[in-house]
CSV table of C-alpha atoms and ligand atoms in Angstrom, one decimal:
chain,number,residue,atom,x,y,z
N,1,UNK,CA,1.9,-8.7,9.0
N,2,UNK,CA,1.8,-7.8,12.8
N,3,UNK,CA,1.0,-4.1,13.3
N,4,UNK,CA,3.6,-2.6,15.7
N,5,UNK,CA,2.5,-1.5,18.9
N,6,UNK,CA,5.8,-0.4,20.7
N,7,UNK,CA,7.2,3.1,19.9
N,8,UNK,CA,10.0,3.3,17.3
N,9,UNK,CA,13.5,3.5,18.2
N,10,UNK,CA,14.5,7.4,18.3
N,11,UNK,CA,18.4,8.4,17.5
N,12,UNK,CA,19.9,11.5,18.3
N,13,UNK,CA,20.6,13.7,15.2
N,14,UNK,CA,24.1,15.0,15.4
N,15,UNK,CA,24.4,18.0,17.9
N,16,UNK,CA,20.9,19.3,17.5
N,17,UNK,CA,19.7,17.6,20.4
N,18,UNK,CA,16.7,16.3,18.2
N,19,UNK,CA,15.9,12.4,18.5
N,20,UNK,CA,14.3,11.4,15.3
N,21,UNK,CA,12.6,8.2,14.6
N,22,UNK,CA,14.9,5.7,13.0
N,23,UNK,CA,12.3,5.8,10.2
N,24,UNK,CA,11.6,9.1,8.8
N,25,UNK,CA,8.5,10.0,6.8
N,26,UNK,CA,9.2,11.1,3.1
N,27,UNK,CA,6.5,13.2,2.2
N,28,UNK,CA,7.3,13.4,-1.6
N,29,UNK,CA,4.6,11.1,-2.6
N,30,UNK,CA,2.1,13.3,-1.0
N,31,UNK,CA,3.0,15.7,-3.8
N,32,UNK,CA,1.9,12.8,-6.2
N,33,UNK,CA,5.3,12.5,-7.8
N,34,UNK,CA,5.1,8.6,-7.6
N,35,UNK,CA,1.3,8.7,-8.7
N,36,UNK,CA,-1.7,10.1,-7.5
N,37,UNK,CA,-2.4,10.4,-3.9
N,38,UNK,CA,-5.9,11.7,-2.5
N,39,UNK,CA,-6.1,14.2,0.3
N,40,UNK,CA,-7.6,11.8,2.6
N,41,UNK,CA,-5.2,9.1,2.1
N,42,UNK,CA,-2.5,11.6,2.4
N,43,UNK,CA,-4.0,12.7,6.2
N,44,UNK,CA,-4.7,9.1,7.1
N,45,UNK,CA,-0.9,8.1,6.2
N,46,UNK,CA,0.7,10.8,8.3
N,47,UNK,CA,-1.9,10.3,10.9
N,48,UNK,CA,-0.9,6.4,10.9
N,49,UNK,CA,2.8,7.3,10.8
N,50,UNK,CA,2.6,9.4,13.9
N,51,UNK,CA,0.5,6.8,15.6
N,52,UNK,CA,3.0,4.0,15.2
N,53,UNK,CA,6.0,6.0,16.1
N,54,UNK,CA,7.3,8.1,13.3
N,55,UNK,CA,8.0,11.5,14.6
N,56,UNK,CA,10.2,13.0,11.8
N,57,UNK,CA,8.6,14.4,8.7
N,58,UNK,CA,10.6,15.6,5.6
N,59,UNK,CA,9.0,17.8,2.7
N,60,UNK,CA,10.0,20.5,0.2
N,61,UNK,CA,8.3,23.1,-1.9
N,62,UNK,CA,9.7,21.3,-4.8
N,63,UNK,CA,7.6,18.1,-4.3
N,64,UNK,CA,4.4,18.3,-6.4
N,65,UNK,CA,4.9,21.9,-6.8
N,66,UNK,CA,4.2,22.7,-3.3
N,67,UNK,CA,1.5,19.9,-2.9
N,68,UNK,CA,3.5,17.9,-0.7
N,69,UNK,CA,3.9,20.7,1.9
N,70,UNK,CA,0.2,21.3,1.8
N,71,UNK,CA,-0.8,17.7,2.2
N,72,UNK,CA,1.8,17.3,5.0
N,73,UNK,CA,0.3,20.3,6.7
N,74,UNK,CA,-3.1,19.0,6.7
N,75,UNK,CA,-2.0,15.8,8.2
N,76,UNK,CA,0.1,17.3,11.0
N,77,UNK,CA,-2.6,19.4,11.9
N,78,UNK,CA,-5.1,16.5,12.0
N,79,UNK,CA,-2.7,14.8,14.6
N,80,UNK,CA,-4.1,17.5,17.2
N,81,UNK,CA,-0.9,17.2,19.1
N,82,UNK,CA,1.5,19.6,20.7
N,83,UNK,CA,3.8,21.2,18.1
N,84,UNK,CA,6.9,19.8,20.2
N,85,UNK,CA,5.9,16.2,19.5
N,86,UNK,CA,7.0,16.1,15.8
N,87,UNK,CA,9.8,17.2,13.9
N,88,UNK,CA,9.4,18.9,10.4
N,89,UNK,CA,12.2,19.6,7.7
N,90,UNK,CA,11.3,21.5,4.5
N,91,UNK,CA,13.7,22.9,2.0
N,92,UNK,CA,14.5,25.9,0.2
N,93,UNK,CA,16.1,27.0,-3.2
N,94,UNK,CA,14.7,24.2,-5.4
N,95,UNK,CA,11.2,25.0,-7.1
N,96,UNK,CA,9.0,23.8,-9.8
N,97,UNK,CA,10.1,26.8,-11.8
N,98,UNK,CA,13.9,26.0,-11.0
N,99,UNK,CA,16.8,27.1,-8.8
N,100,UNK,CA,16.8,30.3,-6.6
N,101,UNK,CA,19.1,30.3,-3.3
N,102,UNK,CA,19.6,33.9,-3.1
N,103,UNK,CA,18.9,35.5,0.3
N,104,UNK,CA,15.9,37.1,-0.8
N,105,UNK,CA,14.2,34.0,-2.4
N,106,UNK,CA,15.0,31.7,0.7
N,107,UNK,CA,13.6,34.4,3.3
N,108,UNK,CA,10.3,34.4,1.3
N,109,UNK,CA,10.5,30.7,0.6
N,110,UNK,CA,10.4,29.7,4.4
N,111,UNK,CA,7.3,32.1,4.9
N,112,UNK,CA,5.6,30.5,1.9
N,113,UNK,CA,6.4,27.0,3.4
N,114,UNK,CA,5.2,27.8,6.9
N,115,UNK,CA,2.1,28.9,5.4
N,116,UNK,CA,1.4,25.9,3.5
N,117,UNK,CA,2.7,23.7,6.4
N,118,UNK,CA,0.3,25.6,8.7
N,119,UNK,CA,3.3,25.9,11.4
N,120,UNK,CA,5.3,28.8,13.1
N,121,UNK,CA,8.3,27.1,12.6
N,122,UNK,CA,10.1,24.3,11.1
N,123,UNK,CA,12.9,22.1,12.9
N,124,UNK,CA,15.2,22.1,10.0
N,125,UNK,CA,15.4,23.8,6.8
N,126,UNK,CA,17.8,22.5,3.9
N,127,UNK,CA,19.2,24.2,1.0
N,128,UNK,CA,17.6,21.6,-1.4
N,129,UNK,CA,20.2,20.0,-4.0
N,130,UNK,CA,22.8,22.5,-3.8
N,131,UNK,CA,24.8,20.9,-6.7
N,132,UNK,CA,22.5,22.7,-9.3
N,133,UNK,CA,24.1,26.2,-8.2
N,134,UNK,CA,27.5,27.6,-7.3
N,135,UNK,CA,28.4,26.1,-4.0
N,136,UNK,CA,30.1,29.4,-3.1
N,137,UNK,CA,26.9,31.1,-3.2
N,138,UNK,CA,25.6,28.4,-0.7
N,139,UNK,CA,28.6,29.3,1.5
N,140,UNK,CA,28.6,33.0,1.3
N,141,UNK,CA,24.9,34.1,0.8
N,142,UNK,CA,22.4,31.0,1.4
N,143,UNK,CA,23.9,29.9,4.8
N,144,UNK,CA,24.1,33.4,6.3
N,145,UNK,CA,20.2,33.9,5.2
N,146,UNK,CA,19.4,30.9,6.9
N,147,UNK,CA,21.4,31.7,10.0
N,148,UNK,CA,19.2,34.8,10.1
N,149,UNK,CA,16.1,32.7,9.9
N,150,UNK,CA,17.4,30.7,13.0
N,151,UNK,CA,18.0,33.9,15.0
N,152,UNK,CA,14.3,35.0,14.1
N,153,UNK,CA,12.9,31.7,15.1
N,154,UNK,CA,11.6,30.4,12.1
N,155,UNK,CA,13.8,27.4,11.8
N,156,UNK,CA,15.7,25.6,14.6
N,157,UNK,CA,18.5,24.0,12.3
N,158,UNK,CA,20.1,24.3,8.9
N,159,UNK,CA,20.7,21.4,6.7
N,160,UNK,CA,22.1,20.8,3.2
N,161,UNK,CA,21.0,18.2,0.7
N,162,UNK,CA,22.4,17.0,-2.8
N,163,UNK,CA,23.3,13.7,-4.7
N,164,UNK,CA,26.9,14.1,-5.2
N,165,UNK,CA,28.9,13.3,-1.9
N,166,UNK,CA,31.6,15.9,-2.6
N,167,UNK,CA,29.2,18.7,-2.3
N,168,UNK,CA,28.9,18.1,1.6
N,169,UNK,CA,32.6,18.3,2.0
N,170,UNK,CA,33.0,21.4,0.0
N,171,UNK,CA,30.5,23.4,1.9
N,172,UNK,CA,31.4,22.0,5.5
N,173,UNK,CA,34.9,22.8,4.9
N,174,UNK,CA,34.1,26.5,4.1
N,175,UNK,CA,31.7,27.2,7.0
N,176,UNK,CA,32.5,28.0,10.8
N,177,UNK,CA,32.0,24.7,12.9
N,178,UNK,CA,28.5,24.4,13.9
N,179,UNK,CA,26.9,26.3,11.0
N,180,UNK,CA,25.5,23.5,9.4
N,181,UNK,CA,23.6,21.1,11.5
N,182,UNK,CA,22.6,18.2,9.4
N,183,UNK,CA,23.1,16.9,5.7
N,184,UNK,CA,20.6,14.9,3.7
N,185,UNK,CA,22.2,12.5,1.5
N,186,UNK,CA,19.8,10.3,-1.0
N,187,UNK,CA,20.4,7.2,-2.9
N,188,UNK,CA,23.7,6.7,-1.4
N,189,UNK,CA,22.9,4.3,1.5
N,190,UNK,CA,21.0,1.5,0.1
N,191,UNK,CA,21.7,-2.3,-1.1
N,192,UNK,CA,22.6,-1.0,-4.5
N,193,UNK,CA,24.8,1.8,-3.4
N,194,UNK,CA,26.4,2.5,0.1
N,195,UNK,CA,29.0,5.2,-0.9
N,196,UNK,CA,27.7,7.5,1.8
N,197,UNK,CA,29.6,4.9,4.1
N,198,UNK,CA,33.0,6.6,3.4
N,199,UNK,CA,31.8,10.0,4.7
N,200,UNK,CA,30.3,9.0,7.9
N,201,UNK,CA,33.6,9.6,9.9
N,202,UNK,CA,34.2,12.9,8.3
N,203,UNK,CA,30.5,14.0,9.0
N,204,UNK,CA,30.8,12.7,12.6
N,205,UNK,CA,34.1,14.7,13.0
N,206,UNK,CA,32.2,17.8,12.1
N,207,UNK,CA,29.1,17.0,14.3
N,208,UNK,CA,26.8,16.8,11.6
N,209,UNK,CA,23.7,14.8,12.0
N,210,UNK,CA,23.2,12.7,9.2
N,211,UNK,CA,19.9,11.9,7.5
N,212,UNK,CA,19.7,9.2,4.6
N,213,UNK,CA,16.9,9.3,2.1
N,214,UNK,CA,15.5,6.8,-0.6
N,215,UNK,CA,16.4,3.5,0.6
N,216,UNK,CA,14.5,2.0,-2.1
N,217,UNK,CA,16.4,4.1,-4.5
N,218,UNK,CA,13.5,6.2,-5.3
N,219,UNK,CA,11.4,3.1,-6.3
N,220,UNK,CA,14.0,1.2,-8.0
N,221,UNK,CA,13.6,-1.6,-5.3
N,222,UNK,CA,10.0,-1.8,-5.3
N,223,UNK,CA,7.6,-4.3,-6.9
N,224,UNK,CA,5.6,-1.3,-8.6
N,225,UNK,CA,9.1,-0.1,-10.1
N,226,UNK,CA,10.5,3.5,-10.7
N,227,UNK,CA,8.4,6.3,-11.8
N,228,UNK,CA,8.9,7.4,-15.4
N,229,UNK,CA,11.3,10.4,-14.6
N,230,UNK,CA,13.8,8.2,-12.5
N,231,UNK,CA,17.3,9.0,-13.9
N,232,UNK,CA,19.1,5.8,-13.2
N,233,UNK,CA,20.8,4.0,-16.7
N,234,UNK,CA,18.9,1.1,-18.1
N,235,UNK,CA,21.7,-1.1,-16.7
N,236,UNK,CA,21.0,-0.3,-13.0
N,237,UNK,CA,17.3,-0.3,-13.6
N,238,UNK,CA,17.2,-3.7,-15.1
N,239,UNK,CA,19.6,-5.0,-12.5
N,240,UNK,CA,17.3,-3.6,-9.6
N,241,UNK,CA,14.2,-5.3,-11.6
N,242,UNK,CA,15.9,-8.7,-11.5
N,243,UNK,CA,16.6,-8.2,-7.8
N,244,UNK,CA,12.8,-7.5,-7.2
N,245,UNK,CA,11.7,-10.2,-9.0
N,246,UNK,CA,14.1,-12.6,-7.0
N,247,UNK,CA,12.8,-11.8,-3.9
N,248,UNK,CA,9.1,-12.2,-5.4
N,249,UNK,CA,9.8,-15.3,-6.3
N,250,UNK,CA,10.9,-16.3,-3.0
N,251,UNK,CA,7.9,-14.8,-1.5
N,252,UNK,CA,9.9,-12.1,0.1
N,253,UNK,CA,9.4,-8.1,0.3
N,254,UNK,CA,12.3,-6.2,-1.1
N,255,UNK,CA,11.1,-3.1,0.2
N,256,UNK,CA,11.5,-4.5,3.8
N,257,UNK,CA,15.0,-5.9,3.0
N,258,UNK,CA,16.2,-2.6,1.6
N,259,UNK,CA,14.8,-0.7,4.4
N,260,UNK,CA,16.4,-3.0,7.0
N,261,UNK,CA,19.8,-2.6,5.3
N,262,UNK,CA,19.8,1.3,5.6
N,263,UNK,CA,18.3,1.1,8.9
N,264,UNK,CA,21.1,-1.3,10.3
N,265,UNK,CA,23.7,1.5,10.2
N,266,UNK,CA,23.0,3.5,13.5
N,267,UNK,CA,25.6,6.2,12.5
N,268,UNK,CA,22.7,7.3,10.2
N,269,UNK,CA,20.0,9.2,12.3
N,270,UNK,CA,16.9,8.6,10.1
N,271,UNK,CA,16.1,6.8,6.9
N,272,UNK,CA,13.5,8.7,5.0
N,273,UNK,CA,11.1,6.5,3.0
N,274,UNK,CA,8.5,7.9,0.7
N,275,UNK,CA,5.2,6.7,1.7
N,276,UNK,CA,1.8,7.1,0.2
N,277,UNK,CA,-0.5,4.8,2.2
N,278,UNK,CA,-1.3,3.6,5.4
N,279,UNK,CA,-0.2,-0.1,4.6
N,280,UNK,CA,3.1,1.1,3.6
N,281,UNK,CA,3.8,2.8,6.8
N,282,UNK,CA,2.8,0.0,8.6
N,283,UNK,CA,4.9,-2.3,6.7
N,284,UNK,CA,7.8,0.0,6.9
N,285,UNK,CA,7.6,0.6,10.7
N,286,UNK,CA,7.1,-3.4,11.1
N,287,UNK,CA,10.5,-3.5,9.2
N,288,UNK,CA,12.1,-1.8,12.0
N,289,UNK,CA,10.6,-3.6,14.8
N,290,UNK,CA,11.6,-7.0,13.2
N,291,UNK,CA,15.0,-5.6,12.4
N,292,UNK,CA,15.5,-5.3,16.2
N,293,UNK,CA,14.1,-8.5,17.1
N,294,UNK,CA,15.0,-11.1,14.3
N,295,UNK,CA,17.8,-9.1,12.3
N,296,UNK,CA,17.9,-9.0,8.5
N,297,UNK,CA,17.3,-11.9,6.4
N,298,UNK,CA,21.0,-12.6,5.6
N,299,UNK,CA,20.5,-15.3,2.9
N,300,UNK,CA,18.3,-13.3,0.7
N,301,UNK,CA,20.4,-10.1,1.3
N,302,UNK,CA,23.5,-12.0,-0.1
N,303,UNK,CA,21.5,-13.3,-3.2
N,304,UNK,CA,20.3,-9.7,-3.9
N,305,UNK,CA,23.8,-8.4,-3.3
N,306,UNK,CA,25.2,-10.8,-5.7
N,307,UNK,CA,22.4,-9.9,-8.5
N,308,UNK,CA,23.2,-6.1,-7.9
N,309,UNK,CA,27.1,-6.7,-7.7
N,310,UNK,CA,27.6,-5.4,-11.4
N,311,UNK,CA,25.9,-2.2,-10.7
N,312,UNK,CA,27.0,-1.8,-7.3
N,313,UNK,CA,27.6,2.1,-6.5
N,314,UNK,CA,26.6,2.9,-10.1
N,315,UNK,CA,24.7,6.4,-9.8
N,316,UNK,CA,23.8,9.2,-12.3
N,317,UNK,CA,25.1,12.9,-13.0
N,318,UNK,CA,23.3,15.6,-11.0
N,319,UNK,CA,24.0,19.4,-11.2
N,320,UNK,CA,26.4,21.5,-12.7
N,321,UNK,CA,30.1,21.4,-13.2
N,322,UNK,CA,31.5,23.2,-10.2
N,323,UNK,CA,35.0,23.8,-11.5
C,401,LIG,P1,12.3,6.0,-1.6
C,401,LIG,O1,13.4,5.4,-2.1
C,401,LIG,O2,11.7,6.1,-0.4
C,401,LIG,O3,10.9,5.2,-2.4
C,401,LIG,C1,9.8,5.8,-2.5
C,401,LIG,C2,8.7,4.8,-3.2
C,401,LIG,O4,8.7,3.8,-2.7
C,401,LIG,C3,7.3,5.4,-3.3
C,401,LIG,O5,6.9,5.1,-4.6
C,401,LIG,C4,6.7,4.8,-2.1
C,401,LIG,O6,5.3,4.7,-2.5
C,401,LIG,C5,7.3,3.5,-2.4
C,401,LIG,N1,7.3,2.8,-1.1
C,401,LIG,C6,7.5,3.1,0.1
C,401,LIG,N2,7.3,1.9,1.1
C,401,LIG,C7,7.0,1.0,0.3
C,401,LIG,C8,6.4,-0.6,0.6
C,401,LIG,N3,6.5,-0.8,2.1
C,401,LIG,N4,5.9,-1.1,-0.5
C,401,LIG,C9,6.0,-0.8,-1.6
C,401,LIG,N5,6.5,0.4,-2.0
C,401,LIG,C10,6.9,1.1,-1.0
C,401,LIG,O7,12.4,7.2,-2.5
C,401,LIG,P2,11.9,8.7,-2.0
C,401,LIG,O8,10.4,8.9,-1.6
C,401,LIG,O9,12.4,9.4,-3.3
C,401,LIG,O10,12.8,9.3,-0.9
C,401,LIG,C11,12.2,9.2,0.8
C,401,LIG,C12,12.3,10.6,1.1
C,401,LIG,O11,13.5,11.3,1.3
C,401,LIG,C13,11.2,11.6,0.0
C,401,LIG,O12,10.1,11.4,0.2
C,401,LIG,C14,12.1,13.1,0.7
C,401,LIG,O13,11.2,13.3,1.7
C,401,LIG,C15,13.5,12.7,0.8
C,401,LIG,N6,14.1,13.2,-0.3
C,401,LIG,C16,15.0,14.0,-0.2
C,401,LIG,C17,16.0,14.3,-1.5
C,401,LIG,C18,16.6,15.6,-1.4
C,401,LIG,O14,16.8,16.3,-0.5
C,401,LIG,N7,17.3,15.9,-2.5
C,401,LIG,C19,15.8,13.5,-2.4
C,401,LIG,C20,15.5,12.3,-2.4
C,401,LIG,C21,14.7,11.8,-1.2
C-alpha cells in the first residue's frame, strides 16, 4: 500500500467557515471501546493522522468513560503545532453514568472536557445522542446554554448528534436559523444503510454542516467484526459478515470499499472513522487518495450491495419514545 503524501481533500462544513478533512478521526477507539489501545499507540495514531492530512478529530466524555478525551488530548499536544491547525469536536450530555443535558451539567462538562483535552476551546460541542432525553429540553435549555458557551469563547460551533434521523428535523425546526451549526449522524450513510441521503437537501436548506460517522457501521464492515455491545440484529450482523467474507475471498478490503462509498457524497463534509492504529490511519487516508484517482471498485460494490440488499437500511431502536 502506498503511503499518501498529498494533503487530503478539505471540505467546507456548512456555514461555519471550517474546512474539515474528508476523512475525520473518530477517537472513540482511543477510549478502548473496540479493544484495548495503549497510550503510546494512541499518541502515534493521532500524530500519523495529522501528518498525512487529517485535521478533524472527534471525541466525547462518554467514550471509554473520559479515556478517549484524555488520549486525544495527549496526541494533540504531541503534535506541537498551532491550535488553529486542527479542529476538535467533543460532546456533552452523555456520560458513563447516564444522560444529563441540564444547563448546569453541560457548563461543567465543557470545563472538564477542556481540561482533559488540554485545550482552551473546542471548535464544536455536540449534544450527544439527544434521542435519549426530551427533545424539548434540548431546544429550550441545552442549546441556550451552549450559546452562552459560544459567547464565552469556550466553543466555536454548536452541534447535535443522534441515531434516529427525525431528531434533527425536530430540533432544527424549533430553533432560530443559525443556532445549530452542524449535525452528526452515524450508521446512516454507508453501504448497508444510506437513509441520511433523504435528509441532505433539508440540512442544506438550513445551512447546517453534515458530519457522517461510522462508515464501517461500528465494526460490522470490518474483518475483525463488531464489538460485543453492537446493537444490530443477528440478521444484520450475519449479512454484514457475509459481505466481509465475500470481499476477503476476492482479496479486497471491505473497509476501503465501505469508506469510499461514504466519501463519494460531497454533501457530507467529513466521514468520521474510528481509528486505533497507525496502519488503519494510513489505509483509510489511502482510500481517499485512491477514490480521487481511480474511483470506487464498482464490480465489488455491486456484489456487496447484492449481499446486503435483504438488510438494506435496517437499523436498531435508540432512545426514548418522544410522543
Ligand atoms: P466505525 O464504523 O468508524 O468503525 C470503527 C471500527 O473499525 C474500529 O474497531 C476501528 O478500529 C475499525 N477500523 C477503522 N479503520 C479500519 C481499517 N482500515 N481496517 C480495519 N479496521 C478498521 O465506527 P465508530 O468508531 O463508532 O465511528 C467513527 C467515529 O464517529 C467514532 O469514533 C466517534 O468519534 C463518532 N461517532 C459518534 C457518534 C455519536 O455522536 N452518537 C456515534 C458513532 C460514532
